Every structure is written in structure tokens, then in C-alpha cells.
Short mmCIF file of C-alpha atoms in Angstrom, two decimals:
data_model
loop_
_atom_site.label_atom_id
_atom_site.label_comp_id
_atom_site.label_asym_id
_atom_site.label_seq_id
_atom_site.Cartn_x
_atom_site.Cartn_y
_atom_site.Cartn_z
CA MET A 1 -64.79 77.00 65.72
CA HIS A 2 -65.07 75.85 62.09
CA ASN A 3 -66.68 78.87 60.42
CA VAL A 4 -66.16 82.59 60.94
CA VAL A 5 -68.60 84.98 59.28
CA VAL A 6 -67.22 88.44 58.53
CA GLY A 7 -69.76 91.25 58.59
CA THR A 8 -69.56 95.03 58.51
CA SER A 9 -69.03 95.59 62.23
CA GLY A 10 -65.62 94.07 62.81
CA THR A 11 -64.60 90.78 64.36
CA THR A 12 -63.48 89.31 67.69
CA ALA A 13 -60.15 88.19 69.09
CA ASP A 14 -61.40 84.60 69.30
CA GLU A 15 -62.29 84.67 65.61
CA VAL A 16 -58.87 86.02 64.68
CA ILE A 17 -57.18 83.23 66.62
CA ALA A 18 -59.52 80.62 65.13
CA VAL A 19 -58.55 81.67 61.61
CA ALA A 20 -54.86 82.21 62.36
CA ARG A 21 -54.17 79.12 64.44
CA ALA A 22 -57.01 76.69 63.80
CA ASP A 23 -57.63 77.29 60.07
CA ALA A 24 -61.29 78.19 60.64
CA ARG A 25 -63.21 78.66 57.40
CA VAL A 26 -64.09 82.27 56.49
CA GLU A 27 -67.39 83.44 55.03
CA ILE A 28 -68.53 86.95 54.08
CA SER A 29 -72.01 87.93 55.19
CA ALA A 30 -74.68 89.22 52.82
CA ASP A 31 -74.69 92.63 54.51
CA ALA A 32 -70.93 92.91 54.06
CA LEU A 33 -71.23 92.08 50.34
CA ALA A 34 -73.91 94.76 50.04
CA ALA A 35 -71.71 97.29 51.83
CA LEU A 36 -68.79 96.42 49.54
CA ALA A 37 -70.96 97.01 46.49
CA ALA A 38 -72.27 100.34 47.82
CA SER A 39 -68.84 101.74 48.62
CA ARG A 40 -67.52 100.51 45.28
CA ALA A 41 -70.23 102.46 43.49
CA ILE A 42 -68.95 105.64 45.18
CA VAL A 43 -65.41 104.93 43.99
CA ASP A 44 -66.56 104.22 40.45
CA ALA A 45 -68.51 107.47 40.36
CA LEU A 46 -65.51 109.47 41.58
CA ALA A 47 -63.22 107.69 39.13
CA ALA A 48 -65.41 108.90 36.27
CA LYS A 49 -65.01 112.57 37.26
CA PRO A 50 -62.16 114.77 36.01
CA GLU A 51 -61.19 116.00 39.49
CA PRO A 52 -58.28 114.07 41.08
CA VAL A 53 -59.11 111.95 44.14
CA TYR A 54 -56.30 110.54 46.27
CA GLY A 55 -55.91 106.80 45.87
CA VAL A 56 -58.40 106.70 43.00
CA SER A 57 -56.87 108.91 40.33
CA THR A 58 -53.56 110.09 41.85
CA GLY A 59 -50.20 108.69 42.79
CA PHE A 60 -49.38 107.77 46.37
CA GLY A 61 -47.44 109.24 49.28
CA ALA A 62 -45.04 111.91 48.10
CA LEU A 63 -46.22 111.21 44.51
CA ALA A 64 -49.85 112.09 45.28
CA THR A 65 -49.62 115.33 43.31
CA ARG A 66 -49.72 113.53 39.97
CA HIS A 67 -53.12 113.00 38.35
CA ILE A 68 -53.43 109.53 36.77
CA GLY A 69 -55.64 109.10 33.72
CA PRO A 70 -58.09 106.20 33.32
CA ASP A 71 -55.78 104.30 30.95
CA LEU A 72 -53.06 104.00 33.60
CA ARG A 73 -55.10 103.33 36.73
CA ALA A 74 -55.06 99.53 36.60
CA ARG A 75 -51.31 99.68 36.09
CA LEU A 76 -51.04 102.13 39.01
CA GLN A 77 -52.78 99.70 41.36
CA ARG A 78 -50.63 96.74 40.24
CA ASN A 79 -47.50 98.80 40.55
CA ILE A 80 -48.16 99.91 44.10
CA VAL A 81 -48.45 96.29 45.16
CA ARG A 82 -45.34 95.19 43.27
CA SER A 83 -43.19 98.09 44.42
CA HIS A 84 -44.35 97.92 48.04
CA ALA A 85 -43.74 94.16 48.27
CA ALA A 86 -40.16 94.95 49.24
CA GLY A 87 -39.75 93.02 52.47
CA MET A 88 -36.52 91.35 53.44
CA GLY A 89 -35.29 88.92 56.05
CA PRO A 90 -36.69 85.68 57.49
CA ARG A 91 -40.20 84.51 56.73
CA VAL A 92 -42.92 85.59 59.13
CA GLU A 93 -44.81 82.79 60.85
CA ARG A 94 -47.84 81.31 59.12
CA GLU A 95 -50.23 82.23 61.95
CA VAL A 96 -49.16 85.87 61.76
CA VAL A 97 -49.75 86.04 58.01
CA ARG A 98 -53.17 84.41 58.32
CA ALA A 99 -54.13 86.86 61.07
CA LEU A 100 -52.92 89.76 58.94
CA MET A 101 -54.93 88.62 55.91
CA PHE A 102 -58.08 87.99 57.93
CA LEU A 103 -57.89 91.40 59.62
CA ARG A 104 -57.42 93.13 56.27
CA LEU A 105 -60.48 91.25 55.02
CA LYS A 106 -62.35 92.47 58.09
CA THR A 107 -61.65 96.08 57.12
CA LEU A 108 -62.53 95.47 53.47
CA CYS A 109 -65.90 94.11 54.61
CA SER A 110 -66.62 97.26 56.63
CA GLY A 111 -67.71 98.98 53.42
CA HIS A 112 -65.30 101.87 53.91
CA THR A 113 -62.50 100.84 51.53
CA GLY A 114 -64.16 100.87 48.14
CA VAL A 115 -62.91 97.49 46.93
CA ARG A 116 -65.15 95.28 44.83
CA PRO A 117 -66.95 92.32 46.43
CA GLU A 118 -65.01 89.89 44.23
CA THR A 119 -61.71 91.14 45.65
CA ALA A 120 -62.84 90.43 49.21
CA LEU A 121 -64.24 87.05 48.18
CA THR A 122 -60.93 86.09 46.60
CA MET A 123 -59.07 86.94 49.81
CA ALA A 124 -61.47 84.66 51.70
CA GLU A 125 -60.79 81.94 49.15
CA LEU A 126 -57.04 82.21 49.78
CA LEU A 127 -57.55 81.78 53.52
CA ASN A 128 -59.89 78.83 53.04
CA ALA A 129 -57.49 77.15 50.64
CA GLY A 130 -54.68 77.40 53.18
CA ILE A 131 -52.52 79.50 50.85
CA THR A 132 -50.15 81.67 52.88
CA PRO A 133 -48.18 84.47 51.16
CA LEU A 134 -44.48 84.75 51.92
CA VAL A 135 -44.10 87.78 54.19
CA HIS A 136 -40.70 88.90 55.45
CA GLU A 137 -39.51 90.18 58.82
CA TYR A 138 -38.51 93.68 57.73
CA GLY A 139 -40.39 96.26 55.70
CA SER A 140 -43.05 97.80 57.93
CA LEU A 141 -42.64 101.09 59.79
CA GLY A 142 -46.14 100.80 61.23
CA CYS A 143 -47.41 103.73 59.17
CA SER A 144 -49.19 103.80 56.71
CA GLY A 145 -49.90 100.59 58.51
CA ASP A 146 -47.98 97.42 57.68
CA LEU A 147 -47.33 98.33 54.06
CA ALA A 148 -44.71 95.81 52.98
CA PRO A 149 -46.24 92.77 54.75
CA LEU A 150 -49.69 93.56 53.37
CA SER A 151 -48.20 94.12 49.91
CA HIS A 152 -46.76 90.62 49.86
CA CYS A 153 -50.26 89.32 50.65
CA ALA A 154 -51.81 91.44 47.89
CA LEU A 155 -49.16 90.16 45.49
CA THR A 156 -50.37 86.60 46.08
CA LEU A 157 -53.95 87.79 45.51
CA MET A 158 -52.78 88.97 42.08
CA GLY A 159 -51.23 85.58 41.38
CA GLU A 160 -47.67 86.87 41.64
CA GLY A 161 -44.71 86.11 43.90
CA GLU A 162 -44.46 83.02 46.07
CA ALA A 163 -46.67 81.50 48.73
CA GLU A 164 -46.86 78.44 50.95
CA GLY A 165 -49.48 75.86 50.10
CA PRO A 166 -51.53 73.85 52.61
CA ASP A 167 -48.89 71.13 52.36
CA GLY A 168 -46.23 73.52 53.66
CA GLN A 169 -44.40 73.70 50.34
CA VAL A 170 -43.45 77.05 48.83
CA ARG A 171 -44.49 77.45 45.19
CA PRO A 172 -45.22 80.28 42.75
CA ALA A 173 -48.49 81.91 43.76
CA ALA A 174 -49.91 81.52 40.25
CA GLU A 175 -49.51 77.72 40.48
CA LEU A 176 -51.14 77.55 43.91
CA LEU A 177 -54.12 79.66 42.86
CA ALA A 178 -54.61 77.59 39.72
CA ALA A 179 -54.40 74.35 41.70
CA HIS A 180 -57.24 75.54 43.93
CA GLY A 181 -59.36 77.03 41.15
CA ILE A 182 -58.85 80.62 42.33
CA THR A 183 -58.82 83.36 39.71
CA PRO A 184 -56.18 86.06 40.41
CA VAL A 185 -57.55 89.53 41.07
CA GLU A 186 -57.09 92.24 38.44
CA LEU A 187 -57.00 95.34 40.58
CA ARG A 188 -59.15 98.38 39.82
CA GLU A 189 -59.07 101.97 41.12
CA LYS A 190 -58.11 102.25 44.79
CA GLU A 191 -57.99 98.50 45.34
CA GLY A 192 -54.21 98.19 45.51
CA LEU A 193 -54.03 100.94 48.09
CA ALA A 194 -56.91 99.48 50.11
CA LEU A 195 -55.13 96.14 50.36
CA LEU A 196 -51.99 97.70 51.87
CA ASN A 197 -53.12 100.39 54.30
CA GLY A 198 -53.72 98.95 57.76
CA THR A 199 -52.44 97.95 61.19
CA ASP A 200 -53.40 94.35 60.54
CA GLY A 201 -50.03 92.69 61.14
CA MET A 202 -49.30 94.41 64.43
CA LEU A 203 -52.90 93.93 65.57
CA GLY A 204 -52.86 90.22 64.74
CA MET A 205 -49.65 89.76 66.73
CA LEU A 206 -51.11 91.76 69.62
CA ILE A 207 -54.20 89.55 69.75
CA MET A 208 -52.16 86.35 69.79
CA ALA A 209 -49.74 87.77 72.37
CA ILE A 210 -52.66 88.64 74.67
CA ALA A 211 -53.97 85.06 74.43
CA ASP A 212 -50.53 83.61 75.12
CA LEU A 213 -49.81 86.01 77.99
CA GLN A 214 -53.14 85.24 79.63
CA ARG A 215 -52.08 81.60 79.91
CA LEU A 216 -48.56 82.51 81.01
CA TYR A 217 -49.78 84.86 83.74
CA THR A 218 -51.96 82.07 85.12
CA SER A 219 -48.98 79.71 84.91
CA ALA A 220 -46.81 82.27 86.71
CA ASP A 221 -49.32 82.53 89.57
CA ILE A 222 -49.07 78.75 89.90
CA THR A 223 -45.28 78.55 89.81
CA ALA A 224 -45.00 81.47 92.24
CA ALA A 225 -47.24 79.54 94.64
CA PHE A 226 -45.06 76.45 94.20
CA SER A 227 -41.94 78.49 94.96
CA LEU A 228 -43.55 80.02 98.05
CA GLU A 229 -44.45 76.53 99.19
CA ALA A 230 -40.99 75.11 98.49
CA LEU A 231 -39.38 77.99 100.42
CA LEU A 232 -41.68 77.37 103.40
CA GLY A 233 -43.07 80.86 102.94
CA THR A 234 -46.22 82.27 104.44
CA ALA A 235 -49.52 82.39 102.61
CA LYS A 236 -50.83 85.05 104.99
CA VAL A 237 -49.71 87.76 102.54
CA LEU A 238 -52.32 86.44 100.10
CA ALA A 239 -55.28 87.30 102.34
CA PRO A 240 -57.97 89.05 100.30
CA GLU A 241 -58.39 91.86 102.83
CA LEU A 242 -54.76 92.89 102.29
CA HIS A 243 -55.30 93.25 98.55
CA ALA A 244 -58.67 94.95 98.96
CA ILE A 245 -56.94 97.99 100.48
CA ARG A 246 -54.89 98.44 97.30
CA PRO A 247 -57.63 97.79 94.78
CA HIS A 248 -55.77 96.93 91.59
CA PRO A 249 -57.93 94.16 90.10
CA GLY A 250 -55.10 92.08 88.68
CA GLN A 251 -53.33 92.00 92.04
CA SER A 252 -56.39 90.58 93.77
CA VAL A 253 -56.80 87.95 91.07
CA SER A 254 -53.18 86.80 91.33
CA ALA A 255 -53.28 86.67 95.12
CA ALA A 256 -56.52 84.72 95.11
CA GLN A 257 -55.16 82.23 92.59
CA MET A 258 -51.95 81.69 94.54
CA ALA A 259 -54.01 81.13 97.68
CA SER A 260 -56.21 78.66 95.84
CA VAL A 261 -53.16 76.69 94.67
CA LEU A 262 -51.74 76.62 98.22
CA GLN A 263 -54.99 75.52 99.86
CA GLY A 264 -54.26 72.57 102.17
CA SER A 265 -50.47 72.88 102.02
CA GLY A 266 -48.44 71.51 104.92
CA LEU A 267 -45.32 73.37 103.81
CA THR A 268 -46.30 77.03 104.19
CA GLY A 269 -45.39 79.15 107.20
CA HIS A 270 -42.61 77.04 108.71
CA PHE A 271 -40.48 80.04 109.63
CA GLN A 272 -39.47 78.41 112.93
CA GLN A 273 -37.35 75.82 111.10
CA ASP A 274 -34.59 78.37 110.46
CA GLU A 275 -31.82 79.12 112.97
CA ALA A 276 -32.76 82.80 112.59
CA PRO A 277 -36.54 82.75 112.27
CA ARG A 278 -37.96 84.84 109.47
CA VAL A 279 -40.38 87.66 110.02
CA GLN A 280 -41.34 87.96 106.35
CA ASP A 281 -40.49 86.53 102.93
CA ALA A 282 -38.28 88.15 100.33
CA TYR A 283 -39.87 90.52 97.84
CA SER A 284 -39.79 88.01 94.97
CA VAL A 285 -42.09 85.78 97.03
CA ARG A 286 -44.09 88.32 99.03
CA CYS A 287 -44.71 90.72 96.14
CA ALA A 288 -45.57 88.09 93.53
CA PRO A 289 -49.26 89.16 93.33
CA GLN A 290 -48.34 92.82 93.01
CA VAL A 291 -45.99 92.24 90.07
CA ALA A 292 -48.08 89.64 88.27
CA GLY A 293 -51.22 91.65 89.02
CA ALA A 294 -49.79 94.80 87.45
CA GLY A 295 -49.01 92.73 84.37
CA ARG A 296 -52.54 91.36 84.32
CA ASP A 297 -53.91 94.89 84.37
CA THR A 298 -51.58 95.79 81.51
CA VAL A 299 -52.92 92.85 79.50
CA ALA A 300 -56.47 94.03 80.26
CA TYR A 301 -55.68 97.48 78.88
CA ALA A 302 -54.05 95.96 75.81
CA ARG A 303 -57.19 93.90 75.26
CA LEU A 304 -59.29 97.07 75.37
CA VAL A 305 -57.11 98.67 72.69
CA ALA A 306 -57.27 95.50 70.58
CA GLU A 307 -61.08 95.41 70.84
CA ARG A 308 -61.32 99.00 69.66
CA GLU A 309 -59.02 98.25 66.74
CA LEU A 310 -61.02 95.13 65.87
CA ALA A 311 -64.10 97.32 65.51
CA ALA A 312 -62.25 99.84 63.34
CA ALA A 313 -62.01 100.33 59.59
CA VAL A 314 -58.37 101.26 59.01
CA ASP A 315 -57.65 102.57 55.51
CA ASN A 316 -56.65 105.74 53.69
CA PRO A 317 -58.54 107.20 51.99
CA VAL A 318 -61.86 105.89 53.29
CA VAL A 319 -65.29 105.86 51.71
CA LEU A 320 -67.94 107.63 53.78
CA LEU A 321 -71.57 107.07 52.77
CA ASP A 322 -74.38 109.52 53.48
CA ASP A 323 -78.05 108.89 54.24
CA GLU A 324 -79.10 109.67 50.68
CA GLY A 325 -77.07 106.82 49.19
CA GLY A 326 -74.21 109.05 48.06
CA GLY A 327 -70.86 109.50 49.66
CA ARG A 328 -67.33 110.81 49.47
CA VAL A 329 -63.74 109.67 49.73
CA GLU A 330 -61.67 111.33 52.46
CA SER A 331 -57.98 111.15 53.37
CA ASN A 332 -57.20 110.54 57.04
CA GLY A 333 -54.52 109.32 59.44
CA ASN A 334 -56.28 106.30 60.92
CA PHE A 335 -53.57 103.99 59.60
CA HIS A 336 -51.08 105.29 62.18
CA GLY A 337 -50.12 102.43 64.47
CA ALA A 338 -49.47 104.42 67.65
CA PRO A 339 -52.37 103.00 69.74
CA VAL A 340 -51.33 99.42 68.97
CA ALA A 341 -47.59 100.08 69.16
CA TYR A 342 -47.79 101.56 72.65
CA VAL A 343 -49.51 98.54 74.17
CA LEU A 344 -47.22 96.12 72.35
CA ASP A 345 -44.29 97.86 74.02
CA PHE A 346 -46.10 98.03 77.34
CA LEU A 347 -46.69 94.26 77.26
CA ALA A 348 -43.01 93.61 76.57
CA ILE A 349 -42.12 95.65 79.66
CA ALA A 350 -44.62 93.82 81.86
CA ALA A 351 -43.54 90.42 80.53
CA ALA A 352 -39.88 91.22 81.20
CA ASP A 353 -40.66 92.08 84.81
CA LEU A 354 -42.64 88.89 85.28
CA GLY A 355 -39.72 86.90 83.90
CA SER A 356 -37.33 88.78 86.18
CA ILE A 357 -39.23 88.04 89.39
CA ALA A 358 -39.64 84.38 88.43
CA GLU A 359 -35.88 84.07 87.92
CA ARG A 360 -35.23 85.62 91.35
CA ARG A 361 -37.42 82.97 92.98
CA THR A 362 -35.59 80.22 91.09
CA ASP A 363 -32.21 81.56 92.21
CA ARG A 364 -33.44 81.63 95.81
CA LEU A 365 -34.54 77.99 95.56
CA LEU A 366 -31.02 76.98 94.48
CA ASP A 367 -28.99 79.00 97.01
CA LYS A 368 -28.36 77.00 100.20
CA ASN A 369 -27.93 80.27 102.12
CA ARG A 370 -31.45 81.37 101.25
CA ASN A 371 -33.50 78.25 100.48
CA HIS A 372 -34.12 77.27 104.12
CA GLY A 373 -32.65 73.80 104.28
CA LEU A 374 -32.71 72.57 100.70
CA PRO A 375 -29.52 71.13 99.15
CA PRO A 376 -27.30 73.48 97.10
CA PHE A 377 -28.69 73.84 93.58
CA LEU A 378 -31.21 71.13 94.52
CA ALA A 379 -28.44 68.66 93.66
CA ASP A 380 -28.54 64.99 94.61
CA ASP A 381 -24.92 64.95 95.81
CA ALA A 382 -23.73 68.56 95.70
CA GLY A 383 -20.18 68.80 94.44
CA VAL A 384 -20.42 65.59 92.48
CA ASP A 385 -23.73 66.80 91.06
CA SER A 386 -24.34 70.38 89.87
CA GLY A 387 -28.10 70.06 90.05
CA LEU A 388 -29.99 72.93 88.45
CA MET A 389 -27.09 75.42 88.48
CA ILE A 390 -26.96 75.87 84.71
CA ALA A 391 -30.73 75.69 84.27
CA GLN A 392 -30.77 78.95 86.23
CA TYR A 393 -28.01 80.33 83.97
CA THR A 394 -30.24 79.65 80.99
CA GLN A 395 -33.16 81.30 82.74
CA ALA A 396 -31.00 84.32 83.60
CA ALA A 397 -29.87 84.63 79.97
CA LEU A 398 -33.51 84.63 78.87
CA VAL A 399 -34.35 87.32 81.43
CA SER A 400 -31.49 89.47 80.18
CA GLU A 401 -32.77 89.07 76.62
CA MET A 402 -36.26 90.06 77.71
CA LYS A 403 -34.90 93.23 79.31
CA ARG A 404 -33.35 94.20 75.98
CA LEU A 405 -36.60 93.40 74.19
CA ALA A 406 -38.46 95.66 76.64
CA VAL A 407 -36.78 98.74 75.17
CA PRO A 408 -39.71 100.44 73.41
CA ALA A 409 -39.87 100.52 69.62
CA SER A 410 -42.70 103.06 69.58
CA VAL A 411 -40.51 105.89 70.87
CA ASP A 412 -38.57 105.70 67.62
CA SER A 413 -39.58 107.26 64.33
CA ILE A 414 -37.68 107.38 61.06
CA PRO A 415 -38.97 109.63 58.26
CA SER A 416 -39.85 108.09 54.91
CA SER A 417 -41.46 108.86 51.53
CA ALA A 418 -39.52 112.07 50.96
CA MET A 419 -40.69 113.42 54.35
CA GLN A 420 -44.38 112.99 53.47
CA GLU A 421 -44.53 110.18 56.00
CA ASP A 422 -42.41 111.98 58.56
CA HIS A 423 -43.63 110.28 61.74
CA VAL A 424 -44.15 106.53 62.01
CA SER A 425 -45.15 104.16 64.83
CA MET A 426 -42.73 101.23 64.48
CA GLY A 427 -45.63 99.08 65.67
CA TRP A 428 -44.64 96.09 63.54
CA SER A 429 -41.20 96.11 65.19
CA ALA A 430 -42.84 96.33 68.62
CA ALA A 431 -44.97 93.30 67.73
CA ARG A 432 -42.06 91.26 66.42
CA LYS A 433 -39.99 91.73 69.56
CA LEU A 434 -43.01 91.03 71.77
CA ARG A 435 -43.40 87.63 70.10
CA THR A 436 -39.80 86.84 70.99
CA ALA A 437 -40.38 88.06 74.55
CA VAL A 438 -43.49 85.91 75.00
CA ASP A 439 -41.56 82.87 73.81
CA ALA A 440 -38.78 83.62 76.30
CA LEU A 441 -41.26 84.09 79.14
CA GLY A 442 -42.68 80.62 78.57
CA LYS A 443 -39.19 79.17 78.97
CA ILE A 444 -38.49 81.21 82.12
CA ILE A 445 -41.70 80.03 83.79
CA ALA A 446 -40.86 76.46 82.79
CA VAL A 447 -37.50 76.67 84.60
CA GLU A 448 -39.20 77.97 87.76
CA LEU A 449 -41.72 75.14 87.50
CA TYR A 450 -38.91 72.62 87.12
CA ALA A 451 -37.01 73.97 90.13
CA ALA A 452 -40.00 74.54 92.41
CA THR A 453 -41.51 71.10 91.87
CA ARG A 454 -38.14 69.44 92.53
CA ALA A 455 -37.76 71.52 95.70
CA ILE A 456 -41.23 70.54 96.92
CA GLU A 457 -40.38 66.88 96.44
CA LEU A 458 -37.20 67.37 98.47
CA ARG A 459 -39.19 68.61 101.47
CA HIS A 460 -39.42 65.17 103.03
CA GLY A 461 -41.86 64.76 105.86
CA LEU A 462 -44.05 67.70 104.85
CA THR A 463 -47.23 67.39 102.81
CA PRO A 464 -47.64 69.66 99.74
CA ALA A 465 -50.93 71.21 98.71
CA PRO A 466 -53.21 68.91 96.72
CA ALA A 467 -52.86 71.20 93.71
CA SER A 468 -49.08 70.84 93.87
CA VAL A 469 -49.36 67.08 94.11
CA ALA A 470 -51.62 66.97 91.06
CA ALA A 471 -49.34 69.23 89.03
CA ILE A 472 -46.21 67.26 89.93
CA ALA A 473 -47.90 63.98 88.99
CA ALA A 474 -48.96 65.41 85.61
CA LEU A 475 -45.49 66.86 85.04
CA ARG A 476 -43.82 63.52 85.72
CA LYS A 477 -46.34 61.77 83.46
CA ALA A 478 -45.35 64.26 80.73
CA GLY A 479 -41.78 62.96 80.89
CA VAL A 480 -40.20 65.55 83.18
CA GLU A 481 -38.18 63.65 85.77
CA GLY A 482 -37.95 64.48 89.46
CA PRO A 483 -35.01 64.73 91.88
CA GLY A 484 -32.00 62.49 91.35
CA PRO A 485 -28.42 62.44 90.10
CA ASP A 486 -27.35 64.76 87.30
CA ARG A 487 -28.65 63.95 83.84
CA PHE A 488 -29.01 65.60 80.43
CA LEU A 489 -31.24 68.52 81.42
CA ALA A 490 -32.17 70.09 78.06
CA PRO A 491 -34.86 67.47 77.23
CA ASP A 492 -36.42 67.88 80.68
CA LEU A 493 -36.52 71.66 80.31
CA ALA A 494 -38.01 71.40 76.83
CA ALA A 495 -40.71 69.06 78.13
CA ALA A 496 -41.43 71.44 81.00
CA GLU A 497 -41.75 74.32 78.54
CA ALA A 498 -44.23 72.34 76.43
CA PHE A 499 -46.15 71.49 79.61
CA VAL A 500 -46.54 75.21 80.33
CA ARG A 501 -47.08 76.40 76.75
CA GLU A 502 -49.75 73.81 75.96
CA GLY A 503 -51.74 74.71 79.06
CA LYS A 504 -51.17 71.37 80.79
CA LEU A 505 -49.90 73.00 83.97
CA VAL A 506 -53.02 75.11 84.31
CA SER A 507 -55.28 72.14 83.49
CA ALA A 508 -53.59 69.90 86.08
CA VAL A 509 -54.00 72.50 88.83
CA GLU A 510 -57.58 73.30 87.83
CA GLU A 511 -58.49 69.66 88.49
CA VAL A 512 -58.05 70.59 92.15
CA THR A 513 -58.74 74.32 92.38
CA GLY A 514 -61.46 74.72 89.79
CA PRO A 515 -61.19 77.30 86.97
CA LEU A 516 -58.36 79.83 87.06
CA VAL A 517 -58.11 82.96 84.92
#
């Protein structure tokens, strides 16, 4: 996708990702420019009246009781941006900042914020020039939206502060704008406030997390199938009629995908090989579709929330137009991040549980008392070789970290602005920890992939499923070595992680199974 056109009716998740991750070019539609002009006319008319209007001719937050005269209003709008650009800590990732800027532009183009068309056009110019404001980790309480992160973006729009250029170098924003022929914005009534008031940062991170988790849940179905195969488990538990009697849609999808991966396997169901024949597999194997499926359904709900937010105009106050061409400016609470914060936390919980069950399968593969005839730790010469012992330690450490990250941020609230803003969502914090959790989950799945594929290859005399054969061949081609004496494992694990994260595992399996979801 090379061009994204922003209109008055919101945007899509695919468009957000195209701008954030693929540097798609942004255009503003003619109807959006007309809506911007119409709402601006309402603000200008209200600004000319003697009565105070919040955000137009008053202070902000706890200072909203002061009426601001016309001679100070431009200064008021500059000052809110400067004072609110108070973030601290590490820089936020480029893709997050681009998503945040694009989503704020989406709301501006709704025609409910009262900014001038030229302000929105300048924000589009920044995105198209590849100029990325420096945004910091800490500063947002998720209400009134992501104030500090958005303020750092607005500061760049004004030609102040620092930003990263398309070459990756950090320079003064004024220099970068000048180098790209962009005129800094001189803010007018309400514009400073309109640039800051939104859930754009947490929403952008939610959208990218959903995309990443979709791929990881598919990858987890695949690695769970590999583990079942390596443990000589039974695929009978994946029968569609079993999952039809508990009709959670995600569960049925995961079971069907595992069954598809295992189609044609000569390893499944060899319970008779044990001295004490098994009646059923352990929960981590048998319940894989139930756990992954519940996570899939959680992702589906999060996507519904994200779609609603993508169609929203989040600002305070907002401009409401009437049928006669007039309108009014109304204060509201739509900037509160609770709807987004809840699902961000919910996803962190689901992701932690998926990581936990994957680690349990890995541990079972390595334990000679439970892996049904495989060597201890899948080692070449156990005792001389340690095999994958410490790879599982690393996986366990990641799982433990994910459990800590699953503690909800949205149940917290810390009052601010002299108790005017006395309940906040902490949605930005929920989003930041979810990003860390998603990264950890990719590593956990990679370790299971590494262990399960090695275990399958150690099942001499039995024929794996064609999908397993294809995945193992692609994994080895990607530089991840198979069974053998101990070696430096970190590079292999990093290569396995890249194989998962870049979608190569899913693609390799789909060559046999057809499309997976």
C-alpha cells in the first residue's frame, strides 16, 4: 500500500500499519478538507464572542476557569504544547510515533476538532517526509488521552524540539522542517488542545499488537502440533465434533489448524510404545486448542474495540455541526482511554497464558521421564552434552516476565491536574507493557519450535507430517541447525525467533496445508 487517503469517516487497521511500518504516503480527501473548514468556521465564530468557551477562550484542566482574551490566545495554544511536552525516559519506537501521528490526523480530519485545514495538511507533510518527533516512554496517564506523547508531536509541528529525520539522525525540528520545505504551524484558537487530546498512542500500539498476535497465535498452533507429534500424542482430541460441542470459535480454529498441520503424520498416537501405555495426553498438549482458542477470541474482541475507536473522533471539546450549517462546541469525556486500556490488559493476560502453555510443552519434550523415549534435554550425548537445558531456562524466564506484565495497568488510577482529572485509564502504560509481552511471546514460541523440531528429527524410523517436514527444511535453510553435539545456542535461538517473527514458519507450513489464520 503506497497511498492512504484520510477522509471524515475514520481509517482501518491495515492503513494504520501501512503508515506506521511501511511508510505509506498520506493524503487528505477533499471532503475531509471541507469538513475541516466548516468546523473551523464554528470555532472562529465562537472565538469572536465575549462568552468563554472551553479550549477556545479559556485555560485548560484545573485552569479552565480563567477567560483568555484574544491577544493571548495564540500564546495559550503554544504554551499548552510546550508545557505538556514533558515526557521522560527512553525514546518510543518510530512505528509507534508514526501510528500516533496518523491516528491524530484521522481525528482532525473528522471535522469535529476545529483545527484549520493547513494544520492537518502540515501533519500529513511531516509523515510523508519521514520526520518522526522524539516521544518518550513516560508522560501519559491515558486521560485526557496520551497528552505528553501527542504534545511532543505537536511541538515538532510547531518547528520546536527535536525529531528524527528519514536518515535516522536526530536533529532540531526546525532544521528538519526547513530541509523538507515544511512551514511550521502557528497555532490558533483550540488547535493546541486538539492536537493533544486523544487515545492515539494506545490505539496505535493496540492495532500493531493485534497484527503481531494474529501471526503468533497461528505460529503457536503450529508449534503445539509439532510438540504433540514429537511426544507421540494423539490427534483424536482435535476432531471437529469435539470442539463443536463447546462452540467457542477460536477453539475450533486452533484445533482445525493443528489437525491440518498433523495431516499425514506417522508419529501421532503411538501410546503403545511406553512401558505404561497412556490413556490421554497431558493438559499442555491436549488442551492446546482451548487455551490458544480463548486467546484468539480475546484478540477478536480487541479488534472489535479497535475498529470502534478507529471510527471515532476523540477530542475535547468537540465541534458539533447542525443541519443549518451552524454548530456548537461541547465538552465531553470521550478522551478517556478505558475501552482501549481494558483490551490491552486483556491481551497481555491471554499472551502470558499462551507463553506459559508453550513452555510446559517444551519442558515435557526435554524431560526423559515424560518425553516418551527421547534423550534427556534432547542432548546428543547426555552428560557430556547439556542439549537444550538452558534454552528452556531462557524460555521460563520469559514466561515469568510475561506473568508480571500481565498484571493490569487499567485497574490503577492516579489523580492529576489538581483533582480535576481524578480518574485516569493508564492505557498508555498498558500498551507499553503489551509490546514487551508480545516481543517475549515471539521468543517463547521460537524456543518451542526449536525444541519440537529437534525432537521430531530424533524420532528415527517414524515419518513426520508433510507440513512438519516442510517447516523443518525451511528452518534449517534459515540457518537454524538440527540435532547434534552442543554448540553456541544463542545464534540458533535468535534465528528461530526471526523465523517466527517474520512469518516464515507460517509460510513454510502453508505450502503444505494451504492458508492458515
